[in-house]
Coordinates of C-alpha atoms in Angstrom, one line a residue:
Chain A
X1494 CA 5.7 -25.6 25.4
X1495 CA 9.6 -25.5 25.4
X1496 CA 9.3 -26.6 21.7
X1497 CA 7.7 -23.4 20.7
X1498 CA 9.8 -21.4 22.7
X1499 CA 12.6 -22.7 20.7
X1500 CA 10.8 -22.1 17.9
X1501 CA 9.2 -18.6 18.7
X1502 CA 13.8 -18.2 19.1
X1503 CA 14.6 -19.2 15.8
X1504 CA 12.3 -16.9 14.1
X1505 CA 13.2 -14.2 15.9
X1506 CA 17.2 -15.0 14.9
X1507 CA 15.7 -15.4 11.3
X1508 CA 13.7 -11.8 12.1
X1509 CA 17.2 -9.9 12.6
X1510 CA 18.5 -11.0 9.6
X1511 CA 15.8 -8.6 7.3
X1512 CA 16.5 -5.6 9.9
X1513 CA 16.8 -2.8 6.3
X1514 CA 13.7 -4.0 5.4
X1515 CA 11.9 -3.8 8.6
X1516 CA 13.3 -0.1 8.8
X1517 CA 12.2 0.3 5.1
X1518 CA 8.4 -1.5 6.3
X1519 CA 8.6 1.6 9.7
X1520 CA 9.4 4.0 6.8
X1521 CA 6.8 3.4 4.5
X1522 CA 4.1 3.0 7.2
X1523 CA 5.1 6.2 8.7
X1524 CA 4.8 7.8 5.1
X1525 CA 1.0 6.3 5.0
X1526 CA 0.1 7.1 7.9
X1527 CA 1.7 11.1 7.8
X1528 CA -0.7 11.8 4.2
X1529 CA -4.0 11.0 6.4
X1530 CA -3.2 13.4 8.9
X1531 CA -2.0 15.7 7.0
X1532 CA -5.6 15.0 5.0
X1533 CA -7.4 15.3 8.6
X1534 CA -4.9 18.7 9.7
X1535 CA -6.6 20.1 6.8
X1536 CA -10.1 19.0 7.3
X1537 CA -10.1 19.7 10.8
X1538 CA -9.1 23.7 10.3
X1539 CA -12.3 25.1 10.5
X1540 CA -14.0 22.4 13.5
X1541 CA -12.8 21.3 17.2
X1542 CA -13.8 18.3 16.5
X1543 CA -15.5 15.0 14.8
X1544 CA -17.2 12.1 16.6
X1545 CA -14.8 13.2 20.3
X1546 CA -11.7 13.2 18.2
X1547 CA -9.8 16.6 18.6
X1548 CA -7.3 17.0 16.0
X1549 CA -4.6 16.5 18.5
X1550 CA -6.7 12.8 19.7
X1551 CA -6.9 11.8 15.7
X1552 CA -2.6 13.2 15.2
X1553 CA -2.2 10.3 18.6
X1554 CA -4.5 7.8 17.3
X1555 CA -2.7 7.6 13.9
X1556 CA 0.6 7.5 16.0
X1557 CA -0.6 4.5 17.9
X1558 CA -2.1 2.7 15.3
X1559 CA 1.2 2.7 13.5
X1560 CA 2.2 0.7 16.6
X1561 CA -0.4 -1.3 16.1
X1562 CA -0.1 -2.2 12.6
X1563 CA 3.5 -3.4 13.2
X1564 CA 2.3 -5.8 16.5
X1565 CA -0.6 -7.5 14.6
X1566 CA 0.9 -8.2 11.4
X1567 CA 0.9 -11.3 9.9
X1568 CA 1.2 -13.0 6.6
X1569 CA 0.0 -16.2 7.8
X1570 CA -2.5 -17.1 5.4
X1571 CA 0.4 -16.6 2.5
X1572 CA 2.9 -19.0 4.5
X1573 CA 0.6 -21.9 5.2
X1574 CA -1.7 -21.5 1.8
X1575 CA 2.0 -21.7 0.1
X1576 CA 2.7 -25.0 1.8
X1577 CA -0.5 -26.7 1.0
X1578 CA -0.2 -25.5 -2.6
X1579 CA 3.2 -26.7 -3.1
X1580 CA 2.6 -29.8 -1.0
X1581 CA 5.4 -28.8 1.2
X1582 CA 2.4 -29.0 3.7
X1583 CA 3.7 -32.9 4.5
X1584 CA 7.1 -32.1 6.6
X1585 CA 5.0 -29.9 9.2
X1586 CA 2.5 -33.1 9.6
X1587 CA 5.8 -35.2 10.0
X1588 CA 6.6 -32.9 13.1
X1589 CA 5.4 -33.7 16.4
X1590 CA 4.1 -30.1 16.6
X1591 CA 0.6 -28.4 16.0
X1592 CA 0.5 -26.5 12.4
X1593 CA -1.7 -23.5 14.1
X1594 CA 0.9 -23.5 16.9
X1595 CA 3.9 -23.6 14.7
X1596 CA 3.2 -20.4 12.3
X1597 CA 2.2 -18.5 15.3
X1598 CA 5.2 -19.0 17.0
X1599 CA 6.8 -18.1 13.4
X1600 CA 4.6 -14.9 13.2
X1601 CA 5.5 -14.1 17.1
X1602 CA 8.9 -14.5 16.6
X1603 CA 9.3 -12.3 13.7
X1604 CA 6.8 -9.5 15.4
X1605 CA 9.1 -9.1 18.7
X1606 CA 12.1 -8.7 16.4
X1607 CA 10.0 -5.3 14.8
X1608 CA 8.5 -4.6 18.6
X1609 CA 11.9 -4.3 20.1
X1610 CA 12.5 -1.4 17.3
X1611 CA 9.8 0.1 17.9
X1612 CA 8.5 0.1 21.8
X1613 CA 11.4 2.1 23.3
X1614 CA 10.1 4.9 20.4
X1615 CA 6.4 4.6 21.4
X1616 CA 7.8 5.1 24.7
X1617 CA 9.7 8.4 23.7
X1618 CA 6.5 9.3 22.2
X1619 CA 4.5 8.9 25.2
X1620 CA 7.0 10.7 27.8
X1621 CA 7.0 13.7 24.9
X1622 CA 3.1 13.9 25.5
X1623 CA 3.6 13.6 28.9
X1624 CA 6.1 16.2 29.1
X1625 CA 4.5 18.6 26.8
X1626 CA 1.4 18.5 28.7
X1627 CA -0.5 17.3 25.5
X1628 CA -3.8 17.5 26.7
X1629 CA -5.4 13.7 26.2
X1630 CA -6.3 10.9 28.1
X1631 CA -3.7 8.8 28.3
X1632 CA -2.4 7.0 31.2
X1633 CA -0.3 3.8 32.3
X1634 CA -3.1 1.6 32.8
X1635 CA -4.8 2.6 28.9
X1636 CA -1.3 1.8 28.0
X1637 CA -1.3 -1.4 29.5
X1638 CA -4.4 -2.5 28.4
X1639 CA -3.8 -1.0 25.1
X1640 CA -0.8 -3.6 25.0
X1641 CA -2.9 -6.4 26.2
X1642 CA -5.6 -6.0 23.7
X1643 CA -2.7 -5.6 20.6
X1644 CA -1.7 -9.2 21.8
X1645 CA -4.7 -10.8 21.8
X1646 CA -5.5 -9.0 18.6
X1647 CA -2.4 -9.9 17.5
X1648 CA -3.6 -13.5 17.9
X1649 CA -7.4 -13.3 16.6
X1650 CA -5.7 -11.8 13.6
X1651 CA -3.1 -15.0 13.5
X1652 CA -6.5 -17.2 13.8
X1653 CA -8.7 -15.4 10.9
X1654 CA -5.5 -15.5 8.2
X1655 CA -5.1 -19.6 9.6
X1656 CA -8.8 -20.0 8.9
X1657 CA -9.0 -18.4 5.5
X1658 CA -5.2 -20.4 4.8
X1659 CA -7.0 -23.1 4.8
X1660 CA -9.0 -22.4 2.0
X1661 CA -6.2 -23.8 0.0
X1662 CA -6.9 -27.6 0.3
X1663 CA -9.7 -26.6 -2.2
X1664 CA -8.6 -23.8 -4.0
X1665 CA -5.6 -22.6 -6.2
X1666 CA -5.3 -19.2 -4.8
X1667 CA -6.0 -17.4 -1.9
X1668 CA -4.3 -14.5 -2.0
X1669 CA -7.3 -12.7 -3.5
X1670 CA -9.2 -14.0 -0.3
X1671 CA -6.6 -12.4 1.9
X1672 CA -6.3 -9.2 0.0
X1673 CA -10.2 -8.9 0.2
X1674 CA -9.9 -9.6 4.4
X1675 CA -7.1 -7.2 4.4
X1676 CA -9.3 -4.6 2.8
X1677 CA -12.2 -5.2 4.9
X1678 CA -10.1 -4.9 8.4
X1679 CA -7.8 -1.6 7.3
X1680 CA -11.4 0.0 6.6
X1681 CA -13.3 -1.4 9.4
X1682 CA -10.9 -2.2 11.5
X1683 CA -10.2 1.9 11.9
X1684 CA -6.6 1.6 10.2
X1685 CA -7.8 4.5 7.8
X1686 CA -10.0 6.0 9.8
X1687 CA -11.4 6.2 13.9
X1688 CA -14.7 4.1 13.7
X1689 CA -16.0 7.3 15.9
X1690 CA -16.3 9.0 12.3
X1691 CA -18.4 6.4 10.6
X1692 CA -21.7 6.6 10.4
X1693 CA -23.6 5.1 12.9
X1694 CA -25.4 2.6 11.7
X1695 CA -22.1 0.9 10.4
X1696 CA -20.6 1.6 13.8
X1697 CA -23.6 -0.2 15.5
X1698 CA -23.1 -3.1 12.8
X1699 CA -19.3 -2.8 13.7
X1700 CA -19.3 -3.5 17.1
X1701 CA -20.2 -6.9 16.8
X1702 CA -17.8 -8.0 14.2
X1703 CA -14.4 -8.9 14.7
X1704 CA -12.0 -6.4 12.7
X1705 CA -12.4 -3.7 15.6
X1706 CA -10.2 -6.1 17.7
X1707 CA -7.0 -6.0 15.2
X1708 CA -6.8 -1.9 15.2
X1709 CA -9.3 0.2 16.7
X1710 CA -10.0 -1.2 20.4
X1711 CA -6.2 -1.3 21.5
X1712 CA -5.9 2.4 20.2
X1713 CA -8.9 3.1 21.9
X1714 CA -7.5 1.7 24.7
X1715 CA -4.0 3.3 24.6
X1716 CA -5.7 7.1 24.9
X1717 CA -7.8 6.4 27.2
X1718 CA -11.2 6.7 25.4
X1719 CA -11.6 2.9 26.2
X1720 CA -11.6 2.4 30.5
X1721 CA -11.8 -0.6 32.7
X1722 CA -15.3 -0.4 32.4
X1723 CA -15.3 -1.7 29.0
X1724 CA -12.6 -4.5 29.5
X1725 CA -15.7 -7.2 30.5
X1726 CA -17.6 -6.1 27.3
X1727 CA -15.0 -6.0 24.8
X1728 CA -12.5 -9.0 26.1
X1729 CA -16.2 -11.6 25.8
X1730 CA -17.1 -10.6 22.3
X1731 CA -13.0 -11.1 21.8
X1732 CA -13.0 -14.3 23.3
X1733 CA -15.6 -15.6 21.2
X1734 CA -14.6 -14.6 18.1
X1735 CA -11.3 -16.3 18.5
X1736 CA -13.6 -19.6 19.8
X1737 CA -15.1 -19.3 16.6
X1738 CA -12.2 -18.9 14.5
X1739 CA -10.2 -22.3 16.5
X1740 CA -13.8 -23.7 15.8
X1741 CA -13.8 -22.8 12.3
X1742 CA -10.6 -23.4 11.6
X1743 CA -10.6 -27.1 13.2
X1744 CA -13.2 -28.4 10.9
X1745 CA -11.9 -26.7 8.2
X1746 CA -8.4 -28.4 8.5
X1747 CA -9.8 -32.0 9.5
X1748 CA -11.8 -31.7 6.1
X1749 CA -8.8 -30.5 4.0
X1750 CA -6.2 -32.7 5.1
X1751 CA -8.4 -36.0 3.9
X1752 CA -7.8 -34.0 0.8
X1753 CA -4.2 -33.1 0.7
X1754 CA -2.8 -35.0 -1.9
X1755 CA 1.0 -32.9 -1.3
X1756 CA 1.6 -32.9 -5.3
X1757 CA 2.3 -29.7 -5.3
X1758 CA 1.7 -27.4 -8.5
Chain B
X88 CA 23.1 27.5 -39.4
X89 CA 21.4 25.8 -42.0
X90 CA 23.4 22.8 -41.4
X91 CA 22.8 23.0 -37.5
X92 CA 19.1 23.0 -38.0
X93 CA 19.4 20.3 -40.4
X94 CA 21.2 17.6 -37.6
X95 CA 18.3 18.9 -35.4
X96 CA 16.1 18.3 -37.5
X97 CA 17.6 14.3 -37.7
X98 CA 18.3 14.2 -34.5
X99 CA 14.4 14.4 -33.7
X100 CA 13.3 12.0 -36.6
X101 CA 15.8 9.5 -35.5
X102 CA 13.9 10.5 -31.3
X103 CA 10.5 9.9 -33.0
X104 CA 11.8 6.7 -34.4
X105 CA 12.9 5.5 -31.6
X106 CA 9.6 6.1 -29.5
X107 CA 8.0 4.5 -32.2
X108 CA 9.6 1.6 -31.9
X109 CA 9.4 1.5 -28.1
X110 CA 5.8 1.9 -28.3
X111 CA 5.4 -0.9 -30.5
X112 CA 7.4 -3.3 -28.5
X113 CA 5.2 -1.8 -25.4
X114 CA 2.1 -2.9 -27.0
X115 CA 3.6 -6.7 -27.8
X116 CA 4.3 -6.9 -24.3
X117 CA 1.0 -6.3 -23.3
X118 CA -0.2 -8.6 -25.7
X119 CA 1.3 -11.2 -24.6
X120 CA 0.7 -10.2 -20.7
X121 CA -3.6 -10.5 -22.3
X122 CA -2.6 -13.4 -23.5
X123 CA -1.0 -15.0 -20.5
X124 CA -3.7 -13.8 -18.2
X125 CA -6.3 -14.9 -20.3
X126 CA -5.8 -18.2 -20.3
X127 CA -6.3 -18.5 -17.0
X128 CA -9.4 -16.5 -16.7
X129 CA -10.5 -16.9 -13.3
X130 CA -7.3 -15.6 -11.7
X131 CA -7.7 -13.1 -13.5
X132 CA -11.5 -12.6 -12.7
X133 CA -10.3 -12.8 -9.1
X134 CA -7.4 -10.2 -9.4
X135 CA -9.9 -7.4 -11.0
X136 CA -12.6 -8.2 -8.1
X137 CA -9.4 -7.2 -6.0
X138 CA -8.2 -4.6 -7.5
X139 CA -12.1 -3.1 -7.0
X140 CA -12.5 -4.1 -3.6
X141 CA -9.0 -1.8 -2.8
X142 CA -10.6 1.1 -5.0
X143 CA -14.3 0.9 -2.9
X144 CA -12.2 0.9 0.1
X145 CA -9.9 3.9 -1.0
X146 CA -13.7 5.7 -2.1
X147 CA -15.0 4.6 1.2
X148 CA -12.3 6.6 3.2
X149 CA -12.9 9.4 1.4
X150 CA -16.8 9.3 2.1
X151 CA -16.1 8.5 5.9
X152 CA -14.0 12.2 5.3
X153 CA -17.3 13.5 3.8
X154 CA -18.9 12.8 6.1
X155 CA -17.5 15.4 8.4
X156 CA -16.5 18.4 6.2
X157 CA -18.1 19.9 3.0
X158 CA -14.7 20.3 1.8
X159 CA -11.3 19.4 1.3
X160 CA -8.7 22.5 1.4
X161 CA -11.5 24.2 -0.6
X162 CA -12.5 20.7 -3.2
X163 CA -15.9 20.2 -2.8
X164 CA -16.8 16.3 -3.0
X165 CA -17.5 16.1 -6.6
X166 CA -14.0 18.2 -7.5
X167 CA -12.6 15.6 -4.9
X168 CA -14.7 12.7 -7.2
X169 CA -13.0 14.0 -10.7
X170 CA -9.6 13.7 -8.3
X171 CA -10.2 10.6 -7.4
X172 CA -11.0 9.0 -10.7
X173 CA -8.3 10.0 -12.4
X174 CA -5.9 8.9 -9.2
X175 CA -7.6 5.7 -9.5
X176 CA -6.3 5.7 -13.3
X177 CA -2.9 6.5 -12.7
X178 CA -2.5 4.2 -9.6
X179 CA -3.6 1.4 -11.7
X180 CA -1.7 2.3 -14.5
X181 CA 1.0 2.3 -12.3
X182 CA 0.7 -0.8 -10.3
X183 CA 0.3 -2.6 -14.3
X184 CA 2.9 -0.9 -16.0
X185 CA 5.8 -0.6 -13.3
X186 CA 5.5 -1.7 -10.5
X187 CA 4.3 -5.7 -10.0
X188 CA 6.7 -7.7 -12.2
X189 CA 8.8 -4.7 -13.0
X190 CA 10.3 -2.3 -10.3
X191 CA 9.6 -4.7 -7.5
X192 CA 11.3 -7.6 -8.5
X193 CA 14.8 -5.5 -9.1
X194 CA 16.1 -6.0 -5.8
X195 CA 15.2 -10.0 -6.7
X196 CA 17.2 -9.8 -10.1
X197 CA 20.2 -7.8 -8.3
X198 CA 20.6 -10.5 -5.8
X199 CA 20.1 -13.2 -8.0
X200 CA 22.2 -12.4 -11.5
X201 CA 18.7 -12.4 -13.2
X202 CA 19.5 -8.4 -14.3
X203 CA 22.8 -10.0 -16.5
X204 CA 19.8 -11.3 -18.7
X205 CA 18.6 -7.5 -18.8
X206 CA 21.9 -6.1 -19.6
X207 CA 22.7 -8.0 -22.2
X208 CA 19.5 -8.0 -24.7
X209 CA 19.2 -5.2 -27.7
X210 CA 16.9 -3.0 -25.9
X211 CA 17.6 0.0 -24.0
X212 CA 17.6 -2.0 -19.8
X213 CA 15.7 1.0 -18.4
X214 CA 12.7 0.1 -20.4
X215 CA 13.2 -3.8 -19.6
X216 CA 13.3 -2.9 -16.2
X217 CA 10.7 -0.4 -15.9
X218 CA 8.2 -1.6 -18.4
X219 CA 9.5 -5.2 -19.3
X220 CA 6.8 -7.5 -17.9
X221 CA 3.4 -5.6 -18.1
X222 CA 0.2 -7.0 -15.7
X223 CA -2.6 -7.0 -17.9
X224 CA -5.3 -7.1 -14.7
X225 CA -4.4 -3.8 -13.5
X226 CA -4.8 -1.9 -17.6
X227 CA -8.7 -3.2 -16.7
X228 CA -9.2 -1.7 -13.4
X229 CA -8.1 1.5 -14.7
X230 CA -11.2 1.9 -16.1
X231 CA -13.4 2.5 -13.5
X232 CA -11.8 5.9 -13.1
X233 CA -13.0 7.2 -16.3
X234 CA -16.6 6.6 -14.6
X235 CA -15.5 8.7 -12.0
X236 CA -14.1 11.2 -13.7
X237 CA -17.3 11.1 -15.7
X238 CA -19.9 11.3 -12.7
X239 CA -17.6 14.4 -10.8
X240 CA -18.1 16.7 -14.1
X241 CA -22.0 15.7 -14.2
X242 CA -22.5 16.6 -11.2
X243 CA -20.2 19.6 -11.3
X244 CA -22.4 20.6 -14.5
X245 CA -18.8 21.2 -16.0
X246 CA -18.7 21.6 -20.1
X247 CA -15.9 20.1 -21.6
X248 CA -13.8 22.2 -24.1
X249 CA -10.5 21.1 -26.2
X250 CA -8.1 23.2 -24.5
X251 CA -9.3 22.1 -21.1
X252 CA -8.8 18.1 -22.2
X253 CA -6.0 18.6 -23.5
X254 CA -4.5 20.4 -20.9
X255 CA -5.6 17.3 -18.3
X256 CA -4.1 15.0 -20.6
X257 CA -0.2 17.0 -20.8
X258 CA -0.7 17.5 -17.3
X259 CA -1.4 13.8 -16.6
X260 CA 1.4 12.7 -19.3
X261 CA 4.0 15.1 -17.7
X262 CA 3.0 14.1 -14.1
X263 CA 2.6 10.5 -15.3
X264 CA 6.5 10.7 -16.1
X265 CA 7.5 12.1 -13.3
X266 CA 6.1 9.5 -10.8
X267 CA 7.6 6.8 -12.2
X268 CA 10.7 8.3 -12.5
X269 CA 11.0 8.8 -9.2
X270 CA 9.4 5.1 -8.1
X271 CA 12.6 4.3 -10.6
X272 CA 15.1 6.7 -8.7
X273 CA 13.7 4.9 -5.4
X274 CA 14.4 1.4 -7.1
X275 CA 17.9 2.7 -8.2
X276 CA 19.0 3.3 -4.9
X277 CA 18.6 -1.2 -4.3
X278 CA 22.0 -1.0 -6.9
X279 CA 23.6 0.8 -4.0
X280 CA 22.1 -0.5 -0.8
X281 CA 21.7 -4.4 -1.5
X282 CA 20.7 -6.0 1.4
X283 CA 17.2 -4.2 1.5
X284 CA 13.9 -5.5 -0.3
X285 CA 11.5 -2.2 0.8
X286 CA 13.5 0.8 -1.3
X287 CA 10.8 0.2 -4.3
X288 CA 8.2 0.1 -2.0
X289 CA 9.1 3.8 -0.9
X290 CA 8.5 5.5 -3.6
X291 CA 5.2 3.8 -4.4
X292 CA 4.4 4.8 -1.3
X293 CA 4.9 8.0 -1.5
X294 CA 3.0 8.0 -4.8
X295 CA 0.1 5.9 -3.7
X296 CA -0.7 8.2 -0.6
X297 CA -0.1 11.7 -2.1
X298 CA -1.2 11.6 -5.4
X299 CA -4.6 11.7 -4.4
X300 CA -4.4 14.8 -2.3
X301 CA -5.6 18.1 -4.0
X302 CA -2.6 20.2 -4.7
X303 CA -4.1 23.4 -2.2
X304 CA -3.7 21.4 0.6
X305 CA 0.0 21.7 0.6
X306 CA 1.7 24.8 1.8
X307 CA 5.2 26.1 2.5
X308 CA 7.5 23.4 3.0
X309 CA 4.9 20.6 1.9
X310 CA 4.6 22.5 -1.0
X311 CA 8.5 23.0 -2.0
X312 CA 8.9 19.1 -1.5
X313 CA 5.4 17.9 -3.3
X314 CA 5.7 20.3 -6.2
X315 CA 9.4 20.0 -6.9
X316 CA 11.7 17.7 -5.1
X317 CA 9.1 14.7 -4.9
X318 CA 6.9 16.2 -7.8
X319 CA 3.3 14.2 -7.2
X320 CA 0.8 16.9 -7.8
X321 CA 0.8 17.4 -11.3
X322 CA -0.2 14.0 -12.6
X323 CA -4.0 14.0 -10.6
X324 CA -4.5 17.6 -8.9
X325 CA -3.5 19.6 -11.8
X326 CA -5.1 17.2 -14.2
X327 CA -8.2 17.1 -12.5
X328 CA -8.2 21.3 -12.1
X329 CA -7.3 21.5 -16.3
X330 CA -10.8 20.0 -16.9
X331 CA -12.7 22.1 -13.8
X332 CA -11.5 25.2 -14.0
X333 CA -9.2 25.0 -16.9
X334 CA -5.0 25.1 -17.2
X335 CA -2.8 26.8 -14.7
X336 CA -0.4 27.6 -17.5
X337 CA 2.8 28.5 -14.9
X338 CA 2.4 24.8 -13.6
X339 CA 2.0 23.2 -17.1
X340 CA 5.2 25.1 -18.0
X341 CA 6.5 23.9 -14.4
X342 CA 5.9 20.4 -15.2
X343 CA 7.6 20.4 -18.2
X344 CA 10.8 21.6 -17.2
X345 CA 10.3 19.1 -14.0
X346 CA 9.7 16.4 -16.5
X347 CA 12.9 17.2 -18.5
X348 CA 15.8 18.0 -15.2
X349 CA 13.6 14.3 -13.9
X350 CA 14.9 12.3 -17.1
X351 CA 18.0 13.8 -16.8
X352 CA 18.7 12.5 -13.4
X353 CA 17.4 9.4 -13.4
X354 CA 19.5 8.6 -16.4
X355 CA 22.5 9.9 -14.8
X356 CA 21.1 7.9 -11.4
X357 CA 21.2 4.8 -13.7
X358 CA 24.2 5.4 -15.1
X359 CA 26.0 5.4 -11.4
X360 CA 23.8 2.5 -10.2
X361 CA 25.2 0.0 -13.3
X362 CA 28.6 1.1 -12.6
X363 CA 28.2 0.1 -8.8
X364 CA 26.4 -3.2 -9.7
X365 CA 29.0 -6.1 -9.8
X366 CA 26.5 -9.4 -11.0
X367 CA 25.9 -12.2 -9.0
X368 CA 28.8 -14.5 -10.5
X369 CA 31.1 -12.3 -9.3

């Protein structure tokens, strides 16, 4: 464990290093995320509401999932599909550490350099609601759980980018793999939109799948539209989608790295 | 008089010349970018299915929208359709032309000495830097908007006319201009500020996420900064309204002067940037 610690340490030193472009990364997230509201301020004009979401709920749930984005980032499946494609792969398998283990304590590292920025302005954010006397509801214990279930999804999003990585001991690229994951969580995930507003046969198809994890059940979570009652429920079908990604991803690498041949190209 | 008009009159041949020749060199670039790409077909089979996939989920979002309201700021959803496919077109165009070898890698050259190269061939470096290494998978994609566009003014039961067409099209070249002059003015600013990868990124962002909004939606401050200081309406909104409704001819003559005062600044922009850029060797 200590070794990963020290690890999970010197990616975080590594982390400070790019702090312009993790300002630059808040500023253009911020930017993304300000035209859909503004798209929603102007839909929303003539209605109270869509699917429970006021306008004031969908203005917060854009806030938090901003948050969000940031604490269950990674760019996993790049790093590790770049190492088996340039057969720089071998020095990891020389180390007497675990590959999955490794590049998440790389990703960790490099995500509580960005959460440090940003948690004491989430924080602002929330004491300005509570101060205003926003009407929503939030409350410490959403907030935690909120937290709780951005970790975890944090980590099932680590696992699904590992499993796909993978794909590299048989093929030349696959960043068109990722980009085609990335695609399918931002839209089902609820990064662009609540799942609320779907329709709702893909909302009933939804809820089984894992991309809800990565975006929409923390923010649900973090305004309160999520309760204790459905921690049971959602942390199971969490738990075994990540069993089925270290699963996946097990048999995967045991089958690839008979292959690995480290040439590089 | 007669011998003002007459170095005018030069001075414009010797412009059209020069565009000429910049045009042709464009079009060898891209030549060799089909080439290059071609070869290895299945990446590029695999970067079109991508480029798709992000252009279903962009129409998706927009559906999900839909599927709430009848309208957007007054755009019904086959106005909102012609938008979109003509967004689609420029964002493409974009991403091939400027952005994915070109305006992103600058903060790469700066940092390495690779922009010494730049400086030093016969072309004008603006155009090797803005337009020097085209992606050819992206001038593909950008068809799919002309279906769009096709399929909003069926459904609209709109009739085109000549005026209206070629309004859209000096709407879209104007507004086409002025977003990548300020994705460029964005990218100048890594000449100043060195240590930062994300200042190209900025202004495609802005681009990316406003171009597609229709131009009503904006209003009092929005609308000072959208129509004039970060000018993104005119290349979709306007373009898209020209072949609806016909040409707003205050805006067109708005957009033209926007297009002139933009080159002007991001020339003298450039202009401070080389004088602030040092090379890596030293």
């Amino acid at each position: 464990m200590g070794k990963y610690l020290a690890l999970v340490k010197n990616f975080f030193s590594s982390a400070i290093i790019k702090q312009a472009d993790i300002f630059g990364n808040i500023l253009i997230n911020i930017i993304q995320i300000w035209a859909v509201v503004l798209i929603w301020q102007t839909v929303y004009s003539p209605r109270l509401s869509f699917g429970g979401f006021t306008l004031t709920d969908t203005i917060l749930y854009y806030v938090v999932i901003l948050l969000i984005t940031f604490a269950t980032y990674t760019n996993t499946a790049d790093y590790i599909s770049q190492n088996i494609k340039m057969g720089t792969l071998s020095q990891w398998l020389l180390r007497p550490t675990s590959i999955l283990l490794t590049e998440l304590a790389r990703s960790l590292g490099e995500q509580l350099y960005k959460l440090l920025i940003l948690v004491p302005i989430y924080i602002i954010v929330f004491l300005t609601v509570y101060f205003l006397r926003i009407k929503t509801n939030i409350s410490i214990l959403g907030i935690v759980l909120g937290g709780f279930f951005m970790i975890v999804g944090f980590l099932l999003n680590c696992l699904f980018e590992y499993t796909l990585s993978i794909l590299a001991f048989w093929m030349d690229e696959v960043w068109s793999i990722k980009h085609f994951k990335e695609v399918v969580t931002d839209l089902l995930g609820g990064k662009r939109a609540p799942l609320a507003f779907f329709p709702v046969i893909i909302q009933n198809i939804n809820k089984f799948l894992p991309f809800q994890f990565i975006y929409f059940i923390p923010a649900e979570y973090m305004l309160g539209k999520h309760t204790v009652r459905n921690f049971v429920g959602d942390m199971s079908l969490l738990l075994l989608w990540l069993m089925f990604f270290i699963a996946v991803s097990k048999i995967l690498y045991d089958q690839g790295i008979r292959k690995y041949g480290a040439f590089g190209n | 008089m007669t011998k003002e008009l007459g170095n005018t009159g030069l001075l414009v041949i010797e412009l059209m010349k020069t565009i000429k020749k910049y045009f042709k060199m464009y079009f060898l670039l891209v030549k060799y970018a089909a080439a290059a790409d071609l070869t290895y077909w299945q990446n590029l089979s695999i970067g079109l299915l991508v480029e798709i996939f992000y252009q279903v989920a962009f129409l998706a979002f927009f559906a999900v929208i839909f599927f709430q309201t009848k309208s957007i700021a007054g755009w019904g959803p086959f106005e909102i359709i012609v938008l979109l496919g003509i967004d689609t077109f420029t964002s493409e165009l974009l991403v091939g032309m400027i952005l994915v070898n070109n305006t992103r890698e600058l903060p790469n050259k700066i940092w390495s000495g690779e922009l010494d190269r730049n400086l030093l061939t016969p072309v004008n470096p603006i155009f090797i830097l803005t337009f020097g290494r085209p992606y050819f998978p992206s001038f593909i994609s950008a068809l799919p908007g002309f279906f769009l566009i096709w399929y909003g003014l069926v459904k609209l039961g709109v009739r085109l006319t000549v005026i209206g067409l070629a309004g859209s099209m000096l709407f879209f070249i104007l507004g086409f201009i002025l977003i990548v002059n300020m994705v460029l003015d964005f990218s100048l600013l890594t000449f100043f500020f060195q240590d930062t990868q994300t200042l190209p990124k900025i202004g495609e962002r802005i681009a990316f996420s406003f171009t597609s909004r229709p131009d009503d939606m904006f209003g009092g401050f929005l609308k000072v900064l959208f129509f004039f200081l970060l000018p993104v309406v005119y290349v979709s909104s306007f373009s898209a309204k020209a072949l609806i409704t016909g040409i707003d001819w205050k805006y067109l003559c708005l957009a033209v002067l926007l297009t002139l005062i933009s080159l002007i600044f991001t020339k003298w922009l450039w202009q401070k940037a080389i004088k602030n850029y040092s090379s890596a060797s030293s």
